[in-house]
XYZ file of C-alpha atoms in Angstrom:
423
model
C 116.271 104.769 66.321
C 117.739 103.538 69.628
C 119.274 100.248 70.492
C 119.947 99.221 73.942
C 122.319 96.556 74.282
C 123.668 93.944 76.799
C 120.920 94.584 79.516
C 118.749 92.091 81.165
C 115.415 92.350 79.622
C 112.427 91.695 82.078
C 108.898 91.889 80.388
C 106.281 91.520 83.703
C 103.285 91.458 80.827
C 104.635 88.054 79.194
C 106.801 86.886 82.021
C 109.538 86.713 79.172
C 113.071 87.868 80.499
C 116.796 87.188 79.508
C 120.023 88.877 77.639
C 118.053 90.595 75.042
C 118.703 93.760 73.172
C 115.684 96.211 72.364
C 115.696 98.284 68.873
C 113.007 101.207 68.631
C 111.924 103.366 66.214
C 110.370 106.412 66.669
C 107.744 106.009 69.763
C 107.607 102.174 69.361
C 109.869 98.977 69.882
C 110.806 97.534 66.425
C 112.746 94.401 67.466
C 113.855 92.379 70.459
C 116.210 89.886 70.587
C 119.949 88.924 71.093
C 123.073 90.221 69.729
C 120.904 92.766 67.960
C 122.932 95.697 65.594
C 122.680 98.872 64.794
C 120.902 99.524 61.518
C 123.131 102.723 60.546
C 125.114 105.378 62.026
C 121.842 107.476 62.703
C 121.118 104.991 65.704
C 121.878 105.768 68.868
C 123.484 102.460 71.094
C 123.212 102.568 74.803
C 125.222 99.764 76.863
C 123.140 98.852 79.298
C 125.638 96.169 80.850
C 124.786 94.950 84.277
C 121.169 96.881 84.104
C 117.508 95.639 84.170
C 115.845 96.926 81.104
C 111.926 97.172 82.121
C 108.970 98.508 80.647
C 108.373 102.459 82.134
C 106.792 102.330 85.332
C 103.288 102.874 85.750
C 101.962 104.842 88.698
C 97.852 105.102 88.955
C 97.771 107.522 92.024
C 99.230 110.713 91.882
C 98.745 114.451 92.837
C 99.768 117.163 90.536
C 98.085 119.752 92.006
C 97.253 121.567 88.805
C 94.852 123.331 88.299
C 94.687 125.071 92.018
C 97.996 124.742 93.737
C 101.102 125.100 91.582
C 102.804 126.501 94.687
C 102.971 122.659 95.934
C 103.421 121.004 92.047
C 102.265 121.519 88.518
C 101.894 118.968 85.779
C 105.081 119.773 84.492
C 107.443 119.143 87.654
C 105.124 116.281 88.520
C 105.885 114.966 85.206
C 109.504 115.527 85.906
C 109.618 113.867 89.034
C 107.927 110.841 87.717
C 110.488 110.626 85.346
C 113.337 110.621 87.645
C 111.514 107.984 89.320
C 111.502 105.450 86.157
C 107.658 106.310 85.359
C 106.223 106.851 81.659
C 102.759 106.935 82.606
C 100.797 108.389 85.345
C 97.255 108.782 86.419
C 96.046 111.894 87.701
C 93.552 112.245 90.811
C 90.661 114.719 90.321
C 90.960 116.587 93.580
C 92.070 119.578 91.969
C 90.768 123.378 92.023
C 88.222 122.939 90.128
C 88.038 119.533 90.474
C 88.094 117.239 87.340
C 84.244 117.059 87.360
C 83.580 118.764 83.757
C 84.776 119.141 80.493
C 87.037 121.903 80.461
C 89.318 121.085 83.383
C 89.755 117.405 82.043
C 90.615 118.902 78.624
C 92.905 121.806 80.287
C 94.905 118.863 82.271
C 95.384 116.293 79.461
C 96.556 119.094 77.187
C 99.121 120.057 79.901
C 100.014 116.563 79.859
C 100.584 116.266 76.690
C 103.772 118.459 76.753
C 105.312 116.621 79.332
C 107.766 113.982 77.450
C 105.666 111.338 79.530
C 102.205 109.827 79.374
C 100.242 112.044 81.786
C 96.289 110.631 81.873
C 93.484 111.799 84.315
C 90.792 110.163 86.320
C 87.482 112.012 86.294
C 85.707 112.525 89.754
C 83.043 110.257 90.954
C 80.499 113.121 92.498
C 80.250 116.800 91.182
C 82.365 118.888 93.285
C 83.619 115.482 95.486
C 80.634 116.345 97.537
C 79.152 112.944 97.387
C 75.703 114.201 96.610
C 75.174 114.124 92.351
C 77.316 111.612 90.017
C 79.571 113.358 87.336
C 78.293 112.960 83.757
C 80.733 109.653 83.612
C 79.773 108.503 79.900
C 80.397 112.340 79.015
C 83.865 112.484 80.626
C 84.932 108.953 79.790
C 84.471 110.145 75.941
C 86.440 113.174 76.739
C 89.548 111.269 77.815
C 89.072 110.175 81.429
C 90.708 106.690 82.190
C 88.900 106.127 85.404
C 86.526 107.790 88.420
C 87.684 108.465 91.877
C 86.751 110.893 94.592
C 90.362 110.282 96.264
C 90.753 112.651 99.184
C 87.303 112.072 100.666
C 85.229 108.841 101.146
C 81.936 108.432 99.242
C 79.425 107.950 102.315
C 76.411 107.227 99.859
C 76.037 103.508 99.584
C 73.032 103.475 97.148
C 74.865 106.425 95.473
C 78.521 104.316 95.448
C 76.070 101.790 93.471
C 75.044 103.398 91.474
C 78.529 104.774 90.438
C 79.616 101.175 90.252
C 76.606 100.424 87.926
C 77.647 103.083 85.612
C 81.497 102.068 85.627
C 80.806 98.413 84.749
C 78.781 99.435 81.912
C 81.231 101.855 80.529
C 84.395 98.921 81.252
C 86.194 101.515 83.575
C 87.894 101.230 86.878
C 86.483 103.168 89.964
C 89.050 103.917 92.989
C 87.983 104.565 96.518
C 89.491 106.730 99.190
C 88.493 104.248 102.189
C 88.372 106.392 105.174
C 84.620 107.272 107.335
C 85.321 110.618 108.784
C 82.582 109.775 111.370
C 85.366 107.550 113.440
C 88.065 109.964 112.950
C 89.041 112.689 115.462
C 92.072 114.284 113.581
C 92.883 112.220 110.314
C 96.597 111.258 108.964
C 97.607 110.043 112.677
C 96.675 106.497 113.761
C 94.423 105.858 116.626
C 96.781 104.179 118.942
C 100.608 104.994 119.972
C 101.183 107.721 117.857
C 97.657 109.524 118.683
C 98.560 109.160 122.299
C 102.179 110.572 121.680
C 100.599 113.529 120.412
C 97.592 113.815 122.480
C 95.155 113.489 119.795
C 91.927 111.262 118.734
C 93.523 109.822 115.684
C 92.038 107.821 112.934
C 90.926 104.238 113.601
C 91.400 100.959 111.270
C 87.650 100.738 111.409
C 87.451 103.807 109.425
C 88.949 102.092 106.438
C 87.757 98.672 107.315
C 83.768 99.473 107.394
C 83.813 101.172 103.935
C 86.462 98.347 102.301
C 84.138 95.815 103.260
C 80.852 97.911 102.098
C 82.521 98.524 98.822
C 83.515 95.397 98.093
C 80.079 94.012 98.560
C 78.613 96.402 96.070
C 81.771 95.400 93.560
C 80.709 91.485 94.052
C 77.145 92.638 93.435
C 77.484 95.120 90.363
C 80.692 93.650 88.454
C 82.577 96.693 88.784
C 86.305 96.631 88.696
C 86.984 98.494 91.690
C 90.293 99.595 93.322
C 90.819 99.861 97.041
C 93.585 102.888 97.337
C 96.578 102.892 99.512
C 95.070 100.065 101.628
C 96.642 100.181 105.367
C 94.901 97.957 107.375
C 95.459 94.229 108.095
C 91.965 93.181 108.072
C 91.584 95.508 104.753
C 93.971 93.292 103.524
C 92.059 90.050 104.568
C 88.535 91.249 103.015
C 90.185 92.419 99.800
C 91.757 88.746 99.679
C 88.524 87.035 100.218
C 86.554 88.896 97.647
C 89.352 88.152 95.087
C 88.828 84.762 95.606
C 85.259 85.277 94.629
C 85.817 87.432 91.391
C 88.421 89.139 89.195
C 87.317 92.663 89.334
C 88.688 93.398 92.678
C 91.793 95.327 93.017
C 93.727 97.237 95.427
C 97.033 99.182 95.811
C 99.420 99.565 98.314
C 101.742 102.582 98.572
C 105.539 102.151 99.499
C 105.223 104.451 102.468
C 102.934 102.000 103.519
C 104.952 98.842 103.298
C 108.061 100.484 104.764
C 106.934 102.214 107.712
C 104.839 102.256 110.766
C 103.055 104.576 113.099
C 106.748 105.028 114.700
C 107.745 107.037 112.030
C 105.403 109.624 112.560
C 106.496 110.003 116.194
C 110.191 110.583 114.774
C 109.331 112.443 111.548
C 106.072 114.158 112.496
C 104.305 115.881 110.189
C 106.273 114.416 107.071
C 105.012 111.012 107.964
C 101.562 112.371 108.351
C 99.224 110.950 105.876
C 95.544 109.601 104.925
C 95.150 106.689 105.482
C 97.767 106.908 108.425
C 100.761 104.788 108.764
C 99.473 101.900 111.391
C 101.256 99.081 112.868
C 104.215 96.892 112.256
C 101.497 93.762 112.015
C 99.486 95.988 109.283
C 102.975 96.745 107.505
C 103.589 92.929 107.044
C 100.124 92.309 106.399
C 100.455 94.455 103.110
C 103.892 93.056 102.347
C 102.365 89.538 102.205
C 99.440 90.941 100.224
C 101.766 91.865 97.794
C 103.663 88.637 97.919
C 100.442 86.472 97.082
C 98.552 89.038 94.648
C 95.880 90.021 97.176
C 97.016 93.431 96.469
C 98.196 93.640 92.942
C 99.043 97.321 92.502
C 101.591 99.462 93.986
C 101.236 103.384 93.529
C 102.779 106.286 95.320
C 99.893 108.393 96.122
C 102.427 111.167 95.352
C 101.026 113.987 97.370
C 103.332 117.230 97.433
C 102.711 119.959 99.855
C 105.166 123.141 100.612
C 107.550 123.232 103.397
C 105.429 125.791 104.819
C 102.438 123.711 104.982
C 104.124 121.062 106.541
C 105.706 123.085 109.375
C 102.259 123.673 110.979
C 101.157 121.910 113.589
C 100.473 118.102 113.557
C 96.806 118.832 113.843
C 96.682 121.621 111.329
C 99.345 120.150 108.511
C 98.289 118.653 105.289
C 98.546 114.921 104.895
C 100.358 113.304 101.983
C 103.956 112.754 100.806
C 105.723 112.787 97.563
C 106.739 109.746 96.338
C 107.446 109.191 92.850
C 111.164 109.497 93.203
C 111.589 107.026 95.981
C 109.090 104.413 95.076
C 111.177 102.329 93.109
C 114.196 102.146 95.468
C 112.137 101.717 98.360
C 110.238 98.887 96.816
C 113.838 97.105 95.626
C 114.739 97.680 99.176
C 112.010 96.336 101.109
C 110.348 94.152 98.704
C 113.297 92.464 96.556
C 116.196 92.754 98.751
C 114.277 91.438 101.792
C 113.074 88.421 99.936
C 109.587 89.188 99.638
C 109.112 89.438 95.340
C 111.212 88.977 92.205
C 112.304 91.512 90.435
C 109.776 90.503 87.782
C 106.987 90.315 90.456
C 108.058 93.880 91.328
C 107.689 95.145 87.756
C 103.869 93.842 87.548
C 102.866 95.411 90.680
C 104.214 98.768 89.160
C 103.882 98.449 85.748
C 101.716 95.641 83.841
C 99.037 95.342 86.670
C 98.406 98.899 86.906
C 98.387 99.767 83.170
C 95.784 96.774 82.631
C 93.700 97.878 85.218
C 93.111 101.066 83.227
C 93.572 99.706 79.833
C 96.367 101.622 78.840
C 98.932 100.918 76.311
C 101.763 100.623 79.048
C 103.479 98.337 81.217
C 104.941 95.789 78.989
C 107.674 95.432 76.486
C 107.377 93.785 72.767
C 107.681 94.252 69.332
C 105.275 96.662 68.187
C 104.867 97.996 71.787
C 105.081 101.376 73.080
C 109.315 102.385 73.606
C 108.453 103.345 77.177
C 111.246 101.816 78.706
C 113.544 102.311 82.358
C 117.041 100.935 82.704
C 117.604 100.616 86.536
C 120.878 99.510 88.599
C 119.507 97.215 91.124
C 122.592 96.873 93.441
C 122.990 100.953 93.073
C 122.994 102.709 96.367
C 120.282 105.535 96.425
C 120.326 108.280 98.488
C 117.250 110.600 98.091
C 118.504 114.169 98.515
C 117.037 116.482 96.400
C 114.126 116.295 93.966
C 112.651 117.370 90.694
C 109.325 117.986 92.249
C 108.422 121.154 93.979
C 107.947 119.907 97.141
C 110.329 117.815 99.615
C 107.727 116.619 102.007
C 109.041 113.175 102.762
C 110.293 111.015 105.649
C 112.956 109.403 103.379
C 115.308 112.133 102.524
C 119.121 110.940 103.682
C 117.894 107.198 103.589
C 120.091 104.650 101.808
C 118.159 102.362 99.804
C 119.273 100.109 96.902
C 117.962 100.438 93.575
C 118.585 103.404 91.228
C 117.190 104.514 87.922
C 119.630 105.421 85.369
C 117.662 106.510 82.333
C 113.813 106.600 81.634
C 112.753 106.532 77.819
C 109.326 107.291 77.021
C 108.001 107.549 73.450
C 111.356 106.448 72.479
C 112.955 109.733 73.721
C 115.209 109.801 76.834
C 113.212 111.778 79.449
C 115.914 111.073 82.450
C 119.429 110.102 82.839
C 121.866 108.854 80.810
C 125.041 106.874 80.902
C-alpha cells in the first residue's frame, strides 16, 4: 500500500482539486480524502507537501524505434524516458521496421511494453507498409490490441483511401491520426519555407503542404463521423480550420507539441539540425496561434512526438539529417514554463491536455484520479527549476539541453509502484 499525504491533488477528468491524500492498494486507488491515515505498518507514506499530485501523464505520440532502430531508442529506454518525464502511459507510433501493419509485430511490441513498468500501447498502421495503397486489416489489429491507426511519418495522399480508413475506424470506434504534409509541395522537409529555408539556401516546407491535407481530412471526418486526430499541428491556418470543424462536430481532435508552442524557425537557424522536425517550426504568429488554440480548446491534446536519433545522424548536413527531437523528459517543464507560468493555462487545464483528453480519445483507462481508478500518479514541483542536461533516452537530439525551465517531476508512480524518482 502507498499513502500520498499533504499534496495538492488535481484530477483534470472531474475537475476535483484540493488538499487531498491518496491511498493506493496494488495497482488501484483505494481512497481519496483529507487527513487519511496509514492503515498499517506495511504502508509506505510519501509526504507531498508543496507538490501537485496529478494523474500520470499520457502521451499518444511517441517513437520508440523498436523494432528496427535500437541504436536510437528501444521500448525499455523509451519507457524510462517517459517515466522520468512523468508519463505513465504512452502510445507508440507504427513507423517501425517492420512497421506495425501485421499481427506479429504488434504482438511483439506490446509484449515488450508489458515489461517496462509503465503502460505501453501501440497504434497500427493505416496502410500496408505505410505505402498508402492498401488498408491494413484494421478490425483484426484492433482485436489484437492496437489502440488506434496512423501512418505517422508520411501523409496519406489518396483521399478515397483516407475516407475508407475513416469509415472503418468509425465502425470500430477507434481514433485515426494523420500526419499532414503533402510532399508534392515540399523541397527539403524539416525546415520552414521562409526565413529559415532562405538562411540555409534550400527550398523548405511551405505551410500550404500542411493546410491542404488538414482541410481535406477535416471534411472527410465531418462526413464519416470518425474520431480523427490532426497530429503535431504547426500552422495558424490549420488551427483555424480545426476550430471551425470542432464547432460543427465533436469528433475532431488536434495535438500540439511543446516544440511548436515554445520555438519558431529562428531556433533552426540557431540550433540547426537539433531543431529540424516534421512539420517544421514556423513563425511567431503560428506559435501564438497554437497557444491560443490550446487555451480555447481548439487543440485538445499535447503530445511530444518523441523522435530519437543518434548523434551521428544529427551531425549530418541540414538536408541529410533526419527530422525530429526527443521530448518526453522536457515536455512538462516546457508546458509549465510557456503555458502556465506565462498565464495562458491553469495547471488543471494543462493536465487535462496532457492526461485526461488523450486518454479519453484513445479509450485508455488513464488520465484521472478516482477511487477504484488506476494508481498512476505523478508528483510535480511546479516552482522548481529544471535544467535538462542528461537523458534517460538513448538519444539527446534536442535544442532544449541547458535551458532553464520551471516544473520538475519529483516522482512517477505507475500501477502503484514508483518507476521514477523519490523524495
